[in-house]
Short mmCIF file of C-alpha atoms in Angstrom, two decimals:
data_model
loop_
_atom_site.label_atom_id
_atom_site.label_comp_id
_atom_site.label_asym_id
_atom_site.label_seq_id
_atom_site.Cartn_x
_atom_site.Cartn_y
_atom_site.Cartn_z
CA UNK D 1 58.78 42.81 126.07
CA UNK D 2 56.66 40.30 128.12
CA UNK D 3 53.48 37.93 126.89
CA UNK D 4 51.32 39.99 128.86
CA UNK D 5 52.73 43.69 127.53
CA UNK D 6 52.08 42.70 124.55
CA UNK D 7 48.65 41.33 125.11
CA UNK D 8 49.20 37.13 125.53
CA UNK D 9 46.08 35.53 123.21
CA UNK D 10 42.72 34.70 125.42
CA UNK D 11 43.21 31.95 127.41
CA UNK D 12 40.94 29.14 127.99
CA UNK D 13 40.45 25.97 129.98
CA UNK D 14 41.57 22.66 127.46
CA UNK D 15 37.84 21.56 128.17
CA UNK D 16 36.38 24.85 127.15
CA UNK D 17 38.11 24.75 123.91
CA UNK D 18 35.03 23.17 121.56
CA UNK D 19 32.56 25.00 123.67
CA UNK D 20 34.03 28.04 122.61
CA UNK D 21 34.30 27.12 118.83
CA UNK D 22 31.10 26.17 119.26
CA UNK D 23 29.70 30.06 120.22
CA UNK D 24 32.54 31.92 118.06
CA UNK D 25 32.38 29.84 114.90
CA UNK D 26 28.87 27.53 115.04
CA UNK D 27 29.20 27.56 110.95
CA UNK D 28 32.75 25.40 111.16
CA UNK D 29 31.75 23.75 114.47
CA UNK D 30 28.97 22.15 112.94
CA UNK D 31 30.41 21.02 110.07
CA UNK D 32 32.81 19.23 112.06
CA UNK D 33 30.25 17.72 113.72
CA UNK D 34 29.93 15.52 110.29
CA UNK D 35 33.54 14.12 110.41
CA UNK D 36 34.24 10.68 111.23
CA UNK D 37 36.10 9.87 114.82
CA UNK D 38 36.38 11.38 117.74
CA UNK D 39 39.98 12.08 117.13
CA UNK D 40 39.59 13.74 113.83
CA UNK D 41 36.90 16.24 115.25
CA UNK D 42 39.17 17.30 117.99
CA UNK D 43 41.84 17.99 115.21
CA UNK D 44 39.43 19.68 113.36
CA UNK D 45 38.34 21.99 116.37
CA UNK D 46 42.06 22.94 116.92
CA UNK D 47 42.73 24.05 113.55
CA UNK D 48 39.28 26.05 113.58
CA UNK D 49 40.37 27.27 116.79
CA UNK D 50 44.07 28.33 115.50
CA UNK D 51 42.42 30.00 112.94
CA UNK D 52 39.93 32.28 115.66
CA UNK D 53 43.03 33.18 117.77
CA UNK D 54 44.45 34.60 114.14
CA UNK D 55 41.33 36.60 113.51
CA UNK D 56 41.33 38.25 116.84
CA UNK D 57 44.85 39.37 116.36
CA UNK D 58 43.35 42.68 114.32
CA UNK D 59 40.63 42.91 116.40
CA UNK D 60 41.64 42.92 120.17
CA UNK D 61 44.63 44.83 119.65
CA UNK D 62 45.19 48.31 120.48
CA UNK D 63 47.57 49.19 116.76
CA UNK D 64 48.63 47.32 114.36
CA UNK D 65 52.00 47.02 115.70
CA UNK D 66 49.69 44.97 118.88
CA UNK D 67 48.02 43.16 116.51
CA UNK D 68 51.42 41.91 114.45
CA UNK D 69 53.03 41.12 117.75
CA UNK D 70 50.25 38.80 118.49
CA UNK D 71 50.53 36.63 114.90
CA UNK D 72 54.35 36.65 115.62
CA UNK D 73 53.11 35.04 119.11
CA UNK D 74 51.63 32.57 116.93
CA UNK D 75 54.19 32.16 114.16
CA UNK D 76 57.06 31.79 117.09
CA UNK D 77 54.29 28.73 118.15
CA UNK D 78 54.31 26.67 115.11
CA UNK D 79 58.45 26.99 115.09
CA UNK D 80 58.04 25.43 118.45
CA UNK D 81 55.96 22.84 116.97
CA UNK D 82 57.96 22.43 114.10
CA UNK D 83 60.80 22.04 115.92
CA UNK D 84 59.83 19.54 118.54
CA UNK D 85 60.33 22.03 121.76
CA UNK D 86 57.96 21.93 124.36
CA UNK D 87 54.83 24.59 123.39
CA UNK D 88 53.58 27.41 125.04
CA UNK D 89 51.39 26.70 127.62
CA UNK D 90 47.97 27.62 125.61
CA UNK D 91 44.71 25.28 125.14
CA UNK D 92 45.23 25.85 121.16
CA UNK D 93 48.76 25.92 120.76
CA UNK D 94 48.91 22.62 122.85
CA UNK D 95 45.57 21.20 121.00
CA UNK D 96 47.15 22.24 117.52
CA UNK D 97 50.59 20.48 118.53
CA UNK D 98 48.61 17.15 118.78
CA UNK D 99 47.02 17.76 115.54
CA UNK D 100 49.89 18.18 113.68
CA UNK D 101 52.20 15.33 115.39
CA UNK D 102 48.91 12.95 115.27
CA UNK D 103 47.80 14.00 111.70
CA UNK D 104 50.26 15.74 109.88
CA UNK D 105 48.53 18.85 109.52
CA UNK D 106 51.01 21.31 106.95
CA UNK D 107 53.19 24.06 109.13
CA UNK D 108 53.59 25.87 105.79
CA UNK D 109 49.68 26.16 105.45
CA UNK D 110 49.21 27.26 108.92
CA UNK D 111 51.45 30.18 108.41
CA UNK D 112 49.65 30.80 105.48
CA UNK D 113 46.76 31.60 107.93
CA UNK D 114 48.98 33.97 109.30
CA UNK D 115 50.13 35.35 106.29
CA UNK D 116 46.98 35.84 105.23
CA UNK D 117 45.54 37.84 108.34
CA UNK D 118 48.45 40.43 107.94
CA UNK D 119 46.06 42.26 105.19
CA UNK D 120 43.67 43.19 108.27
CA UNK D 121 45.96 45.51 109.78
CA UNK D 122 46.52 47.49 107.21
CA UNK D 123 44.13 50.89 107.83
CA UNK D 124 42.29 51.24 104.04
CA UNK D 125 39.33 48.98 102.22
CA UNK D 126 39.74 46.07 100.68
CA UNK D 127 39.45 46.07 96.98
CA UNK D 128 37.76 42.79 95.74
CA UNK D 129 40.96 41.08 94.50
CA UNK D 130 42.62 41.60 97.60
CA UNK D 131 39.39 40.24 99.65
CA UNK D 132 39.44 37.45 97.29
CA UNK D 133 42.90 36.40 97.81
CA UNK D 134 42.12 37.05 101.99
CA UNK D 135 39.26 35.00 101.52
CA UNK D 136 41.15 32.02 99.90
CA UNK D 137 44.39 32.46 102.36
CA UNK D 138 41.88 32.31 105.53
CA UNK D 139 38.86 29.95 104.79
CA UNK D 140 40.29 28.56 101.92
CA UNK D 141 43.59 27.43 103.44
CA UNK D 142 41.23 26.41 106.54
CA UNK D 143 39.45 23.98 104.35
CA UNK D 144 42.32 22.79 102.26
CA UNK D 145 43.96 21.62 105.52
CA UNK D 146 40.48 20.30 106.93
CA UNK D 147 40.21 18.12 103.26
CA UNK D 148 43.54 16.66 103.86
CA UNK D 149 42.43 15.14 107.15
CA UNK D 150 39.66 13.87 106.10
CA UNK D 151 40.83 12.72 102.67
CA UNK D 152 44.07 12.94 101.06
CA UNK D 153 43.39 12.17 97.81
CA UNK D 154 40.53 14.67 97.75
CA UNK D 155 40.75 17.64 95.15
CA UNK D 156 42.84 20.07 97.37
CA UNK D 157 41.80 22.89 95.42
CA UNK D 158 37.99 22.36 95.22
CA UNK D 159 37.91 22.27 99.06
CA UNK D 160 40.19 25.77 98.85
CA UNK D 161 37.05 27.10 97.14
CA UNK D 162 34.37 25.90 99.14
CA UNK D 163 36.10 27.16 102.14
CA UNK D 164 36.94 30.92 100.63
CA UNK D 165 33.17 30.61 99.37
CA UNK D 166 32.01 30.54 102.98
CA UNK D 167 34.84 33.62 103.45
CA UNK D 168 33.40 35.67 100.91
CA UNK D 169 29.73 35.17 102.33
CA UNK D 170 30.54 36.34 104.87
CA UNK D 171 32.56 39.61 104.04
CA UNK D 172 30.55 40.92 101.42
CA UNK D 173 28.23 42.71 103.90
CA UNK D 174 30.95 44.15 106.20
CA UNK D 175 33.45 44.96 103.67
CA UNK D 176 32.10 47.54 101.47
CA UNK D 177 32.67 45.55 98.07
CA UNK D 178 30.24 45.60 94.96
CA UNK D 179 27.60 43.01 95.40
CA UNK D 180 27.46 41.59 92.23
CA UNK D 181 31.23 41.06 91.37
CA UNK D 182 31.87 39.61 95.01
CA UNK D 183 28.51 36.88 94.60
CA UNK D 184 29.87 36.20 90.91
CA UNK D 185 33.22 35.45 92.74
CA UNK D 186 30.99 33.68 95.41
CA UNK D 187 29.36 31.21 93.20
CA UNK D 188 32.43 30.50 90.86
CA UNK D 189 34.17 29.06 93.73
CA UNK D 190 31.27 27.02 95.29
CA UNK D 191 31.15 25.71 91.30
CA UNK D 192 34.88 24.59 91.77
CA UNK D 193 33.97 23.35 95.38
CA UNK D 194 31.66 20.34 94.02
CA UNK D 195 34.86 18.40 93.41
CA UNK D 196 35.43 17.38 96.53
CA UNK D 197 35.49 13.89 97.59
CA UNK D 198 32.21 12.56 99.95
CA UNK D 199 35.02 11.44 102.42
CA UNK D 200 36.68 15.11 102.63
CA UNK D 201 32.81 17.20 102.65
CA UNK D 202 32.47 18.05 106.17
CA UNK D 203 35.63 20.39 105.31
CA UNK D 204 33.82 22.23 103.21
CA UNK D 205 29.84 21.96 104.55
CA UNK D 206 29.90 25.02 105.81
CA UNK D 207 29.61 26.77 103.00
CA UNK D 208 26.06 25.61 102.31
CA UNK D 209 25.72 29.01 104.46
CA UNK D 210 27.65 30.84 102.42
CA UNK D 211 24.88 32.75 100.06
CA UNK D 212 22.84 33.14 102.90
CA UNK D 213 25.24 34.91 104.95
CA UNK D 214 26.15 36.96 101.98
CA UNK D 215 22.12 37.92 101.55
CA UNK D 216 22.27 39.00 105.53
CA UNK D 217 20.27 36.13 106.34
CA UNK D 218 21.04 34.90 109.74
CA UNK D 219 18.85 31.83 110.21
CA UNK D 220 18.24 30.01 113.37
CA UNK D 221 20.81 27.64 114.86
CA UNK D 222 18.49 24.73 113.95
CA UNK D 223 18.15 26.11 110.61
CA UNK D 224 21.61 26.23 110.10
CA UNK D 225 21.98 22.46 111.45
CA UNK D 226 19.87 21.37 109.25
CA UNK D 227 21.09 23.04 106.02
CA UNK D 228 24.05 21.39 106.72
CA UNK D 229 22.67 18.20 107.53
CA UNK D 230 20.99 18.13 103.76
CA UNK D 231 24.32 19.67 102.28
CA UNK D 232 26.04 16.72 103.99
CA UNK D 233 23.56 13.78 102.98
CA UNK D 234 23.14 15.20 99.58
CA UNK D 235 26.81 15.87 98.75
CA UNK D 236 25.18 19.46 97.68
CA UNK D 237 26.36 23.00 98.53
#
């Protein structure tokens, strides 16, 4: 079956790449905004941008079988990247190829992203342990591999849990889960998240939105800049 029977991922100009992060995910764009070097931000904005395609998969497709074709499309990507082929002619797959040759970014984590986005197609609720576990395979994982960039020695696991934290504000409205146990889960994890490293925060910044989203709060864009901007100079989420 062809790319475009089976519904090739949106494609975008190379340029258009962070101004499209930029309107789908503002929460990650901006905290990238806080990382050192040009060339780390543009590794940063294809990961976050890897990690969009992935969450579309569910969404944009007609079935589930659609929507699994489309993360294979992306699974049969990082085996081209893995194994040094030329990649698909996409502005993410070719913007997440750099990343990974220029910074080392883990293949087995990125198919954890995939992994992880498999739970979406499946046609029943979410209880809150499987939400928690989506919520630590998508914007956890996200964040884990954002922390390595920035700083390897950083507590791996803390920036997992500021990175599901910002997950799980976000899907407590939308996902029909008890308020109370899902913001207890919320704040145990942006607890854990407070040990990571000054050099590796802008992986995790974004969840200084996180109970705010989960109230239904949706503050301006300059609020939200500058929330970050004091979760970034204070060290505080």
């Amino acid at each position: 079956m062809s790319e475009e029977a089976i519904g090739t991922p949106g494609v975008e100009p190379p340029d258009d790449l962070e101004a499209s992060l930029s309107r789908i995910d503002p929460d990650r764009w901006l905290s990238s905004r806080f990382a050192a070097g040009p060339h780390v931000r543009r590794a940063l904005v294809a990961l976050y941008a890897f990690d969009n395609e992935l969450a579309r998969a569910p969404r944009a497709a007609s079935n589930p079988l659609v929507a699994e074709m489309r993360l294979a499309w992306w699974r049969e990507t990082l085996e081209e990247v893995r194994s040094g082929a030329a990649v698909r002619r996409h502005p993410t797959a070719l913007s997440l190829a750099e990343a990974v040759r220029d910074h080392g970014f883990d293949l087995a984590l990125l198919e954890r992203l995939i992994d992880a986005r498999l739970r979406e197609l499946e046609d029943r609720p979410m209880s809150l342990e499987e939400a928690l576990e989506w919520a630590d395979g998508t914007g956890g994982t996200c964040a884990r591999l954002a922390s390595g960039l920035l700083d390897p020695v950083s507590d791996p696991e803390a920036a997992e849990a500021g990175g599901s934290a910002w997950s799980i504000g976000r899907l407590i409205l939308t996902a029909g889960l008890s308020p109370d146990a899902a913001r207890e889960a919320l704040e145990r994890r942006l607890d854990r998240a407070r040990g990571v490293s000054a050099a590796a925060f802008p992986a995790i910044a974004h969840a200084a939105l996180a109970r705010a989203r989960a109230a239904g709060r949706r503050p301006s864009a300059l609020g939200d800049r500058l929330r970050l901007m004091r979760a970034v100079l204070t060290g505080r989420i």
